[in-house]
Short mmCIF file of C-alpha atoms in Angstrom, two decimals:
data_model
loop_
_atom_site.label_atom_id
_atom_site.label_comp_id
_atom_site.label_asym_id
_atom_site.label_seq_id
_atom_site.Cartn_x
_atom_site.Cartn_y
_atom_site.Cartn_z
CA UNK A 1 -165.74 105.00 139.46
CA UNK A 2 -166.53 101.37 138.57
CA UNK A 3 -163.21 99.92 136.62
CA UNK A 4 -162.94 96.35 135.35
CA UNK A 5 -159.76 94.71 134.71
CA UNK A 6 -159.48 91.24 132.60
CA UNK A 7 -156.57 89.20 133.63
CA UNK A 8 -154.44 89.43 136.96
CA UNK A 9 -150.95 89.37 134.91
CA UNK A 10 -148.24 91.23 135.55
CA UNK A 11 -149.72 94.53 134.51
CA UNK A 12 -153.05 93.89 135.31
CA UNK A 13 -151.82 93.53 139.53
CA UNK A 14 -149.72 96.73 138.66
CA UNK A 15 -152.55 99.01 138.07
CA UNK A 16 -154.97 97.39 140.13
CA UNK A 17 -153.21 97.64 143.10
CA UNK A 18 -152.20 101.31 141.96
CA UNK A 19 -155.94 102.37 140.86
CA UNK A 20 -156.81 101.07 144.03
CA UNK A 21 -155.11 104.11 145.96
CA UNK A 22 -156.68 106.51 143.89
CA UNK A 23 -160.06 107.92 145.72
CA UNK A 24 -163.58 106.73 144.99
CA UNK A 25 -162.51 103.63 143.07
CA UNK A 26 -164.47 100.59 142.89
CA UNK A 27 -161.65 98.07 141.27
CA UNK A 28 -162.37 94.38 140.23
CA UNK A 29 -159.93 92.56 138.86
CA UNK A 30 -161.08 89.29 136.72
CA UNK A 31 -158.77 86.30 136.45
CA UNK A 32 -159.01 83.06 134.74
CA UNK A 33 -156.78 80.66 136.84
CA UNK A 34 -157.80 79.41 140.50
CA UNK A 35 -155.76 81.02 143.55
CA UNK A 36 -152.11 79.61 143.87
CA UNK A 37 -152.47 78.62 140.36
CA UNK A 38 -149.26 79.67 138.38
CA UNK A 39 -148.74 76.49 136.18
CA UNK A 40 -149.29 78.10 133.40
CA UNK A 41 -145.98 80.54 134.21
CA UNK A 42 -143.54 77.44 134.78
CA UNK A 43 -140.41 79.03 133.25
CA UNK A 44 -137.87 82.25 133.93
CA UNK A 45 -137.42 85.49 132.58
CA UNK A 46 -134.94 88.30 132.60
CA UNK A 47 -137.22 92.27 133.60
CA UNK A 48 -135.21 95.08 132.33
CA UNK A 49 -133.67 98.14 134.29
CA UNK A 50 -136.57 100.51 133.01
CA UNK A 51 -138.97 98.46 134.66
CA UNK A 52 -137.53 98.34 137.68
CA UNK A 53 -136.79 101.79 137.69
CA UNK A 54 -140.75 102.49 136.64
CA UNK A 55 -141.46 100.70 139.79
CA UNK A 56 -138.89 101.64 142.04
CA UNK A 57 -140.83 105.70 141.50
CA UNK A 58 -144.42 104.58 141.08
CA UNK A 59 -144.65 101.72 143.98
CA UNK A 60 -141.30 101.60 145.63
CA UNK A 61 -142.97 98.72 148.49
CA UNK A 62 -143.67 96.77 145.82
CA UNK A 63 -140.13 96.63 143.82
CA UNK A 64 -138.51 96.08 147.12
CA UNK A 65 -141.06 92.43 147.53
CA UNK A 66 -139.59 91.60 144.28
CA UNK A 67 -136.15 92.32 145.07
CA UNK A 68 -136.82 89.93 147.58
CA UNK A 69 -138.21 87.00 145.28
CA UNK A 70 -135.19 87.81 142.85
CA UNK A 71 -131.62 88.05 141.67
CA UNK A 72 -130.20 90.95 140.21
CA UNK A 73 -129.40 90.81 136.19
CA UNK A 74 -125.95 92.47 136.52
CA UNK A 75 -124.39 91.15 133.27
CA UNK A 76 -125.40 90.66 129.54
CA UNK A 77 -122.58 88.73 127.92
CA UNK A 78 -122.87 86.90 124.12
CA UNK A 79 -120.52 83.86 123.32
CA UNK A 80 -120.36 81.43 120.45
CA UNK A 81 -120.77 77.93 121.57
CA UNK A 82 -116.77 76.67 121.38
CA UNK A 83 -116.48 79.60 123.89
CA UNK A 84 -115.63 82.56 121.86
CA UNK A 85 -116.69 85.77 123.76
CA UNK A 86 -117.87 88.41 121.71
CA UNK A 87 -119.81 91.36 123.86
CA UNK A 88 -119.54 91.26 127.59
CA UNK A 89 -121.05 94.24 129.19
CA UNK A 90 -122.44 95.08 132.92
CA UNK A 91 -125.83 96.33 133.12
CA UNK A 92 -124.71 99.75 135.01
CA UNK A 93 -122.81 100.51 132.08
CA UNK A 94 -126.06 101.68 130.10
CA UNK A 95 -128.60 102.15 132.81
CA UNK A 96 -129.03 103.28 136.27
CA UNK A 97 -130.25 99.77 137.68
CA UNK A 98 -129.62 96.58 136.89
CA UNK A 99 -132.45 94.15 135.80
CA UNK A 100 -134.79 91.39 137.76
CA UNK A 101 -133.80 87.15 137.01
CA UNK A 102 -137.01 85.27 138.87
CA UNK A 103 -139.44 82.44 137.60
CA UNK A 104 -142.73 83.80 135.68
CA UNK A 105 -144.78 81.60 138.90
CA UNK A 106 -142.83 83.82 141.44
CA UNK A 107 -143.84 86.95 140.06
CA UNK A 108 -146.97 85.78 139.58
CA UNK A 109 -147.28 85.00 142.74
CA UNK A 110 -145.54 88.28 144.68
CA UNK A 111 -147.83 90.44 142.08
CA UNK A 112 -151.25 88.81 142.95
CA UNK A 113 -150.50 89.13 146.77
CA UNK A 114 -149.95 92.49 146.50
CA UNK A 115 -153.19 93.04 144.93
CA UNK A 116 -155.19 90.63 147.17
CA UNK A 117 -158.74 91.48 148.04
CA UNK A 118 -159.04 92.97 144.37
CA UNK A 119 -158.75 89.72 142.43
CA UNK A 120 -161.83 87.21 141.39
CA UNK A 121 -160.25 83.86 140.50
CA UNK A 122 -161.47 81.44 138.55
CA UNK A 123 -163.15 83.38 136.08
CA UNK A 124 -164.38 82.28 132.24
CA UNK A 125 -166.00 85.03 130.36
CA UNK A 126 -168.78 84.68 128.69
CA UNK A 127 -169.41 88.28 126.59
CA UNK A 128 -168.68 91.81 126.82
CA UNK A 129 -169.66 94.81 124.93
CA UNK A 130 -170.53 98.20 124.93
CA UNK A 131 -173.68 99.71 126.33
CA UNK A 132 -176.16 100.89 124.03
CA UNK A 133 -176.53 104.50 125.21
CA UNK A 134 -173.77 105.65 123.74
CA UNK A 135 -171.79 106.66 126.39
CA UNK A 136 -169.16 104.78 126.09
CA UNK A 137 -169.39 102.65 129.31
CA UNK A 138 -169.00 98.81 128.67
CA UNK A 139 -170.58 95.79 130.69
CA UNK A 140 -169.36 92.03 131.02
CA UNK A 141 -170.91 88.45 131.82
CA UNK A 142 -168.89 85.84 133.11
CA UNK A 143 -169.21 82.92 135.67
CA UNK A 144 -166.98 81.39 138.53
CA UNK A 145 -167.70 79.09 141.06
CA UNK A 146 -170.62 81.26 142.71
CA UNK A 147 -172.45 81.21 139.77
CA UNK A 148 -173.35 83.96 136.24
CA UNK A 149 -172.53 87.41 137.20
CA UNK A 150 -173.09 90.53 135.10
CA UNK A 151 -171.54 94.01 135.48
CA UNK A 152 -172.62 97.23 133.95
CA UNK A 153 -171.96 100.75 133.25
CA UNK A 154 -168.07 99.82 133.82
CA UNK A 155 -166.54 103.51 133.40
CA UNK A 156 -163.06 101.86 132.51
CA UNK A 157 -162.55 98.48 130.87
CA UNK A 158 -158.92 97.84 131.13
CA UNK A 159 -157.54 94.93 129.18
CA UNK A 160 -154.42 93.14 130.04
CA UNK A 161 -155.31 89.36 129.17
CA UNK A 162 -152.58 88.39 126.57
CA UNK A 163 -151.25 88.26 123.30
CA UNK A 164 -154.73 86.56 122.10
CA UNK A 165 -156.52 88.83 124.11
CA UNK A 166 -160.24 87.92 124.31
CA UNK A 167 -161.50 91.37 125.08
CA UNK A 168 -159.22 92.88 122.29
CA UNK A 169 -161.04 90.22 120.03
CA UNK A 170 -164.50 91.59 121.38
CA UNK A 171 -164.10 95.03 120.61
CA UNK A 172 -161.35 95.51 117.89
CA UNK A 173 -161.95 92.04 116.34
CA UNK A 174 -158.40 90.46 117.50
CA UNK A 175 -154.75 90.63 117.13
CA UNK A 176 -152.75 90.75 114.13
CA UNK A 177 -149.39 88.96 114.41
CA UNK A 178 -146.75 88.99 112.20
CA UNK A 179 -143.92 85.83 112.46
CA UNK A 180 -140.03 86.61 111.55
CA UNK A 181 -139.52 83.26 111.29
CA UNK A 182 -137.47 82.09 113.81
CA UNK A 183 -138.36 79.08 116.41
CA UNK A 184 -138.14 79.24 120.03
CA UNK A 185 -138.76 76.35 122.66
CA UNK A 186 -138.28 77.37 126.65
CA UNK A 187 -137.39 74.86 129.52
CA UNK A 188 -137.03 75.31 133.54
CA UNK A 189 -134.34 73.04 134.87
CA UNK A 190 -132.87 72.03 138.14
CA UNK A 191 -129.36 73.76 138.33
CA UNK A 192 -126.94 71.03 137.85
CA UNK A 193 -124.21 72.82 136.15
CA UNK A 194 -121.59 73.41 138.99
CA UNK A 195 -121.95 77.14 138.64
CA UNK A 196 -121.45 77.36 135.22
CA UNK A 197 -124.55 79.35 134.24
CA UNK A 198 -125.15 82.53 136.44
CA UNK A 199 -125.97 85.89 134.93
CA UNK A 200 -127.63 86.24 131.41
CA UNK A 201 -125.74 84.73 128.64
CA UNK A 202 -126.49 83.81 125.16
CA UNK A 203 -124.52 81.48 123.22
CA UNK A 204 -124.50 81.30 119.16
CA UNK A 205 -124.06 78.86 116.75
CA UNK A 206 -124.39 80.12 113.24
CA UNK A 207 -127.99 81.90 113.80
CA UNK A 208 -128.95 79.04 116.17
CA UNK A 209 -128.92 80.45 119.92
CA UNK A 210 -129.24 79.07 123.55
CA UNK A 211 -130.00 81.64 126.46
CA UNK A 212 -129.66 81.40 129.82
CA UNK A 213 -129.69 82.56 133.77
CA UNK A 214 -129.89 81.36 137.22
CA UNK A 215 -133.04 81.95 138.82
CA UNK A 216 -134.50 80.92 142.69
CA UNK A 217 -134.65 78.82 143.92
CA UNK A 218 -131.50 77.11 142.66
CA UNK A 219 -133.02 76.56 139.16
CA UNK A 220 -131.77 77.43 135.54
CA UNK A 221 -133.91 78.88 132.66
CA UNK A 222 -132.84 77.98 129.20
CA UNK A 223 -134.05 79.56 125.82
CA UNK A 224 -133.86 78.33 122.24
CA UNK A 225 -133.52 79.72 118.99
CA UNK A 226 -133.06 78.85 115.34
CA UNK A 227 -134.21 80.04 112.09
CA UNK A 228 -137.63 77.79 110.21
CA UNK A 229 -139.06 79.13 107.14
CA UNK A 230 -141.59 82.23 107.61
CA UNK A 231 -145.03 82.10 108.45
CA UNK A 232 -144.42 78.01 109.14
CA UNK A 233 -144.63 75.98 111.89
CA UNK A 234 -141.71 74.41 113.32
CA UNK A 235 -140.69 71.51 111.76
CA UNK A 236 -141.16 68.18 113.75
CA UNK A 237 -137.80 67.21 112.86
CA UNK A 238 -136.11 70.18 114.23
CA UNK A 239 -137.18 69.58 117.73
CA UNK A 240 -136.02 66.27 117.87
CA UNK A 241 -132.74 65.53 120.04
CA UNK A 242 -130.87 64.49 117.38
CA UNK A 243 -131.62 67.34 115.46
CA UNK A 244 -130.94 70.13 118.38
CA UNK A 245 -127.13 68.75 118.90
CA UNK A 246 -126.19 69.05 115.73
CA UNK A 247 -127.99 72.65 115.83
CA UNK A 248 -125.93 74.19 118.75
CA UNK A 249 -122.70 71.98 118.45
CA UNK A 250 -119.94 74.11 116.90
CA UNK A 251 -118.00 72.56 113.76
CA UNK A 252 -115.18 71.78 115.15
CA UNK A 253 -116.74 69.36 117.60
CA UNK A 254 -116.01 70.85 121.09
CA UNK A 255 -118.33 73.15 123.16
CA UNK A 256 -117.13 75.21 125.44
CA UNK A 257 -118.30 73.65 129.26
CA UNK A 258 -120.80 75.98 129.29
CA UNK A 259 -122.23 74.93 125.85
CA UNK A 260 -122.05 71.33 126.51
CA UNK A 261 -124.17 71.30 129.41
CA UNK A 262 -126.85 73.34 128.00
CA UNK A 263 -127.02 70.73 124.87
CA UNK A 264 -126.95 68.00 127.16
CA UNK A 265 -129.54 69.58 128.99
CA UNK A 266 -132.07 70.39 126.08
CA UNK A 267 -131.64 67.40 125.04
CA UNK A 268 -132.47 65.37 127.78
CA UNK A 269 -135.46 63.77 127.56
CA UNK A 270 -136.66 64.13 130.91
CA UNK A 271 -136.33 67.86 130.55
CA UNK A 272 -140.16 68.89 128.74
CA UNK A 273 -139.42 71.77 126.32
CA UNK A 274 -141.96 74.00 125.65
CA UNK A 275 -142.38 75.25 121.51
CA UNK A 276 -143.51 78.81 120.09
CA UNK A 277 -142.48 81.09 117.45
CA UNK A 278 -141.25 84.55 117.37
CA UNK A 279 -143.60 86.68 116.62
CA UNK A 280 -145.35 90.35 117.18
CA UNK A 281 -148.23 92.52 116.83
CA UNK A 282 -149.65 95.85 116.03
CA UNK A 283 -149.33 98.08 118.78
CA UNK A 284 -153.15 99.05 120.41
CA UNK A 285 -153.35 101.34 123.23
CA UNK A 286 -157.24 101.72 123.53
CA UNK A 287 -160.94 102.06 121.78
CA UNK A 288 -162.18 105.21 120.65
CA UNK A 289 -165.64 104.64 120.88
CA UNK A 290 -165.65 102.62 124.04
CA UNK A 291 -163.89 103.04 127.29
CA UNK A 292 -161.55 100.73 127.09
CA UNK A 293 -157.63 100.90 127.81
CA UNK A 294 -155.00 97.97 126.05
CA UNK A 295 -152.15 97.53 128.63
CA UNK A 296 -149.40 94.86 128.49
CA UNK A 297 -149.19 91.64 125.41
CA UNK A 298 -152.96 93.10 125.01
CA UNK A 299 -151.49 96.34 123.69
CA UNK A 300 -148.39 95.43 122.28
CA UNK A 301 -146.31 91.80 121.60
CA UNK A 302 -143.28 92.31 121.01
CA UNK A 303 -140.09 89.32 120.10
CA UNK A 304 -138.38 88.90 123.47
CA UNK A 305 -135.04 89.38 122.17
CA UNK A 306 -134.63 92.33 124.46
CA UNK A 307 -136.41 90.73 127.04
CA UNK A 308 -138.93 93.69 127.29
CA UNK A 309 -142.11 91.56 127.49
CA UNK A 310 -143.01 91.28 131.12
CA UNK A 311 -140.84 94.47 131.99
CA UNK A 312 -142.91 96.82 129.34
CA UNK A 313 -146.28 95.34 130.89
CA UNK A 314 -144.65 96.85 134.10
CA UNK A 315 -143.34 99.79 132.78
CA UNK A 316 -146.12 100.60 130.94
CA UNK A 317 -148.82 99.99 133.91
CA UNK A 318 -146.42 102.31 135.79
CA UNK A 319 -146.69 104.84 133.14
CA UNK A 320 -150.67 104.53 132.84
CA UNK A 321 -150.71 104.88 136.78
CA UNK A 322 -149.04 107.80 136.46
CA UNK A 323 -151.08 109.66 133.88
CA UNK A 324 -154.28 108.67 135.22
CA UNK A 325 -152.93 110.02 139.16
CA UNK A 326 -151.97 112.76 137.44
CA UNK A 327 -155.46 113.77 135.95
CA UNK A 328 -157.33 112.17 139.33
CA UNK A 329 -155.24 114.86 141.31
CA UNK A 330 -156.20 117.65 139.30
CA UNK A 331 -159.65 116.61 139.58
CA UNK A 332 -160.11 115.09 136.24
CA UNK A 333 -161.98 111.75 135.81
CA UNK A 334 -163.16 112.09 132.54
CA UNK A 335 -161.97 108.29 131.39
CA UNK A 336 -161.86 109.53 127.86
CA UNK A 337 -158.87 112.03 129.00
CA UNK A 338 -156.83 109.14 130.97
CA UNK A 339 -157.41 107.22 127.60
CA UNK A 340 -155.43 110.14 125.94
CA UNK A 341 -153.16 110.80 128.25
CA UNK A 342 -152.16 106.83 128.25
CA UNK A 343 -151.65 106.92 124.90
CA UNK A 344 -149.92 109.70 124.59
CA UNK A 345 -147.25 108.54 127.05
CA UNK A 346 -147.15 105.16 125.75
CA UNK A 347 -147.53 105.43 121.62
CA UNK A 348 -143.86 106.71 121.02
CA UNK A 349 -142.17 104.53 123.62
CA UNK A 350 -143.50 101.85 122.55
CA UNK A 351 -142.56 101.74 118.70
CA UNK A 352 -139.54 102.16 119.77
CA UNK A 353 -139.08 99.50 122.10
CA UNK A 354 -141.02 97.07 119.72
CA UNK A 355 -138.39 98.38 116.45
CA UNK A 356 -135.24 98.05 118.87
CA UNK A 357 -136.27 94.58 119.65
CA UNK A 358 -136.96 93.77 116.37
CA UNK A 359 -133.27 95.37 115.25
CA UNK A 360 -131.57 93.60 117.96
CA UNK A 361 -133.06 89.92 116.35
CA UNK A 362 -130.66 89.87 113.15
CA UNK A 363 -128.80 87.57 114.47
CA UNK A 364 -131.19 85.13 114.91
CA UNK A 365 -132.55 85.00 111.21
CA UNK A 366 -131.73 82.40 108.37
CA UNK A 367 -127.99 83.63 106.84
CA UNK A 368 -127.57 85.68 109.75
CA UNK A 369 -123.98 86.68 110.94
CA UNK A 370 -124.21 86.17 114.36
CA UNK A 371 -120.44 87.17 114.80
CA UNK A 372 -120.46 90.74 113.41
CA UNK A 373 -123.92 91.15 114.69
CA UNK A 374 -122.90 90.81 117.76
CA UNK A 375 -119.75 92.69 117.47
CA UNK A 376 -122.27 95.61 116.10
CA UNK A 377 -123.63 95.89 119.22
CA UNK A 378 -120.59 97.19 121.23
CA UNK A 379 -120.80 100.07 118.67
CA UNK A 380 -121.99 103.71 120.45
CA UNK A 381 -124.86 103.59 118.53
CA UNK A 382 -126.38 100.32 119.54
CA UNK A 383 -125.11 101.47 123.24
CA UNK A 384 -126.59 104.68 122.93
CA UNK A 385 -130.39 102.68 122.08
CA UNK A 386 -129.71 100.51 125.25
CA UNK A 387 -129.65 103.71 126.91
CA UNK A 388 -132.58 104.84 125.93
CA UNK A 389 -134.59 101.77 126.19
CA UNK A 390 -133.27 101.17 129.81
CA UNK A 391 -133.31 105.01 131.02
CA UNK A 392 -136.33 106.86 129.27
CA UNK A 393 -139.09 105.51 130.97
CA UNK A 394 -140.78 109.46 131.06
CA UNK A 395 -142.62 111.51 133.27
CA UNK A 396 -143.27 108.23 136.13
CA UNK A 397 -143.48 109.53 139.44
CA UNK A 398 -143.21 113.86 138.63
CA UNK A 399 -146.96 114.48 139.92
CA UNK A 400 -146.01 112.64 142.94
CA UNK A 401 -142.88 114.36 143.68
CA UNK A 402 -144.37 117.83 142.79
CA UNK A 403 -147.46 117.03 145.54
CA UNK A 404 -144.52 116.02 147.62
CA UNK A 405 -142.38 119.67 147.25
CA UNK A 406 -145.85 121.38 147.49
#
C-alpha cells in the first residue's frame, strides 16, 4: 500500500515509524524543514501520563528513547504570585504514570531519528487532490532540492501538518478557529533561578498566569497568560515590560522568590518572548470522499491549558496505529475501514479532552476567580476528569497482546 504522510511532527514520526512495521507498506513521510532543523520548536512543553502510557503499549523502544531525552512531570502544583499555595498534587495520584518535561527541538529530534530512512526533508508543496476516478485515492506535487516530484494513486493520505494545515485547507477548505480571548507569549531560558523552578507550577495573579518547568539541558520554560478582549489581537501595550510587571506583581508589592524571578525573567529584554492567542478548532478526523486521515493539531487544536497538545498527537497516533494493526492483522486493508475505525476510537475521546481543557481555562478569563477556581479543582469531580483524561486512553495495544496469548 502506497501511504503519504505531510509533516514529520510528533504524530506524523509516530505512525510512520509504526505503519512502517505493518507488511507491504510503502511509507513516505513529507517534511518541510531541512534535517537537524528544529528552530522552529525552540521552547518546552509538559506530555501527559496518557501519552506516555499510549506509547509505553504501542512502541515501548521508543518511550524508553524519550525517557532518556526527558524529566519526569511528577508534580502539578498552582500558587498565587505572593506565594499562596492553593492545589498541590503528585501526578500518581490520578494516573498510572507520570508525564514527560523536554524541549519541543528534543522531541523533535528523538522522533525523526526514530523514523529515519522514511522522512523527505525539505519539502514545499505545491498541490494535492483527489484522483479523478473516483476511487478515492489522492496524488501530490511538491519539490525539494532534487527537483518537482509527483505521486499518485496514494491509498492513504495522512495529514498531520498543523493547526493551519495545508492539506486540511486542500480538501476540507481549512480550519475554523475559535479564540477565548486570552493572550499567551512562551520563552526558553537559561536556568538561573538557584533551583527555584523544578516540576510544573503555575502561578496566578488575578486571571493573569505564569507557568513553568525545568527542562534539559539545564534550561527553564516559562508560559504567559492574561485575559485581551475576544477575537482581538494582543494589545501592543500589554507586552511591553512595563506593562507585564504590573500584570503578575501581586498588590501588596512582594512576590514570592519564585514569582520574582519569573517577572524578572519575562521581562528581561534579552529574553525574546514569543506571542499567540488561545485558541481552538473543530475537531476533523478524516474525508469521506477521499482517503484521507486528520491526525494531531490537523485534526483537532485544542487550548493547552491541560497541556494535551503534543501528548494527544501521540496518543492519538498510538490509537490510529492500533486500529489500523488491528484491521491489517485480520487481513483487512480496505483504507476506508481504518478511516472508520480511527474515527471511531478517536471522535469521543477527543471532545472530551478538547471540553476538559476548555473547562479547566476559567481561570484564565477576564473576571475570572483564579482562587476558587483553583480550589475547584481539588474537588472529586474535577479529580475524577483527570482520571479519565490521564487513564482512558482505550483499546491501545489489546490486538497485540491477544496475538501475543495466541
Amino acid at each position: 500500500m502506497r501511504i503519504v504522510i505531510v509533516g514529520a511532527g510528533v504524530a506524523g514520526c509516530v505512525i510512520a515509524r509504526g505503519l512502517s512495521r505493518l507488511p507491504d507498506m510503502d511509507i513516505r513521510c513529507l517534511e518541510r524543514v531541512e534535517p537537524g532543523d528544529h528552530a522552529e520548536a525552540g521552547t518546552g512543553l509538559n506530555i501527559g501520563p496518557n501519552a506516555v502510557k499510549a506509547l509505553r503499549i504501542q512502541d515501548p523502544e521508543l518511550a524508553d528513547i524519550i525517557d532518556e531525552a526527558s524529566l519526569q512531570w511528577k508534580n502539578w502544583r498552582v500558587s498565587l504570585t505572593d506565594g499562596t499555595v492553593l492545589f498541590d498534587l503528585p501526578m500518581l495520584d490520578v494516573a498510572s504514570e507520570n508525564g514527560w518535561r523536554l524541549r519541543w527541538s528534543e522531541l523533535y529530534r528523538v522522533l525523526r531519528g526514530s523514523a529515519e530512512g522514511l522522512i523527505t526533508y525539505g519539502c514545499r508543496i505545491a498541490e494535492m487532490g483527489k484522483m479523478p476516478d473516483g476511487s478515492g485515492k489522492t496524488w501530490i506535487r511538491w519539490s525539494d532540492r532534487k527537483g518537482d516530484h509527483e505521486l499518485a494513486d496514494i491509498d492513504l493520505l495522512i495529514a498531520v501538518d498543523g493547526r493551519f494545515s495545508q492539506t486540511r485547507k486542500t480538501f476540507a477548505g481549512g480550519v475554523n478557529s475559535r479564540q477565548i480571548g486570552v493572550a499567551i507569549f512562551r520563552t526558553l531560558v537559561s536556568d538561573t533561578s538557584d533551583g527555584l523552578i523544578t516540576d510544573y507550577e503555575q502561578w496566578f495573579n488575578g486571571p493573569n498566569r505564569l507557568l513553568a518547568y525545568h527542562v534539559p539541558e539545564n534550561h527553564i520554560y516559562i508560559a504567559g497568560t492574561f485575559p485581551i478582549p475576544l477575537d482581538t489581537e494582543t494589545p501592543p501595550e500589554m507586552k511591553t515590560a512595563a506593562a507585564l510587571r504590573i500584570a503578575y506583581t501581586p498588590a501588596s508589592g512582594k512576590p514570592s522568590d519564585q514569582a520574582e524571578w519569573l517577572i524578572d525573567t519575562v521581562c528581561d529584554p534579552a529574553n525574546e518572548l514569543h506571542w499567540a492567542r488561545i485558541q481552538e478548532s473543530e475537531a476533523r478526523y478524516r474525508e469521506t470522499d477521499a482517503d484521507i486521515l486528520y491526525l494531531g493539531d490537523s485534526s483537532n487544536g485544542m487550548v493547552p491549558t491541560l497541556g494535551q497538545g503534543a501528548t494527544q498527537a501521540i496518543e492519538g497516533a498510538c490509537q490510529a496505529l492500533a486500529a489500523i494493526e488491528g484491521l491489517v492483522a485480520a487481513g483487512n486493508f480496505d483504507t476506508r475501514d481504518w478511516l472508520a475505525a480511527v474515527e471511531a476510537v478517536r471522535a469521543e475521546r477527543t471532545r472530551f479532552v478538547m471540553e476538559f481543557s476548555l473547562e479547566a481555562s476559567d481561570t484564565l478569563l477576564a473576571g475570572s476567580d483564579p482562587v476558587a477556581g483553583t480550589l475547584k479543582k481539588r474537588n472529586p469531580a474535577f479529580q475524577e476528569k483527570l482520571r479519565r483524561l490521564y487513564n482512558d486512553i482505550g483499546t491501545i495495544g489489546s490486538k497485540r497482546e491477544e496475538s501475543v496469548v495466541g
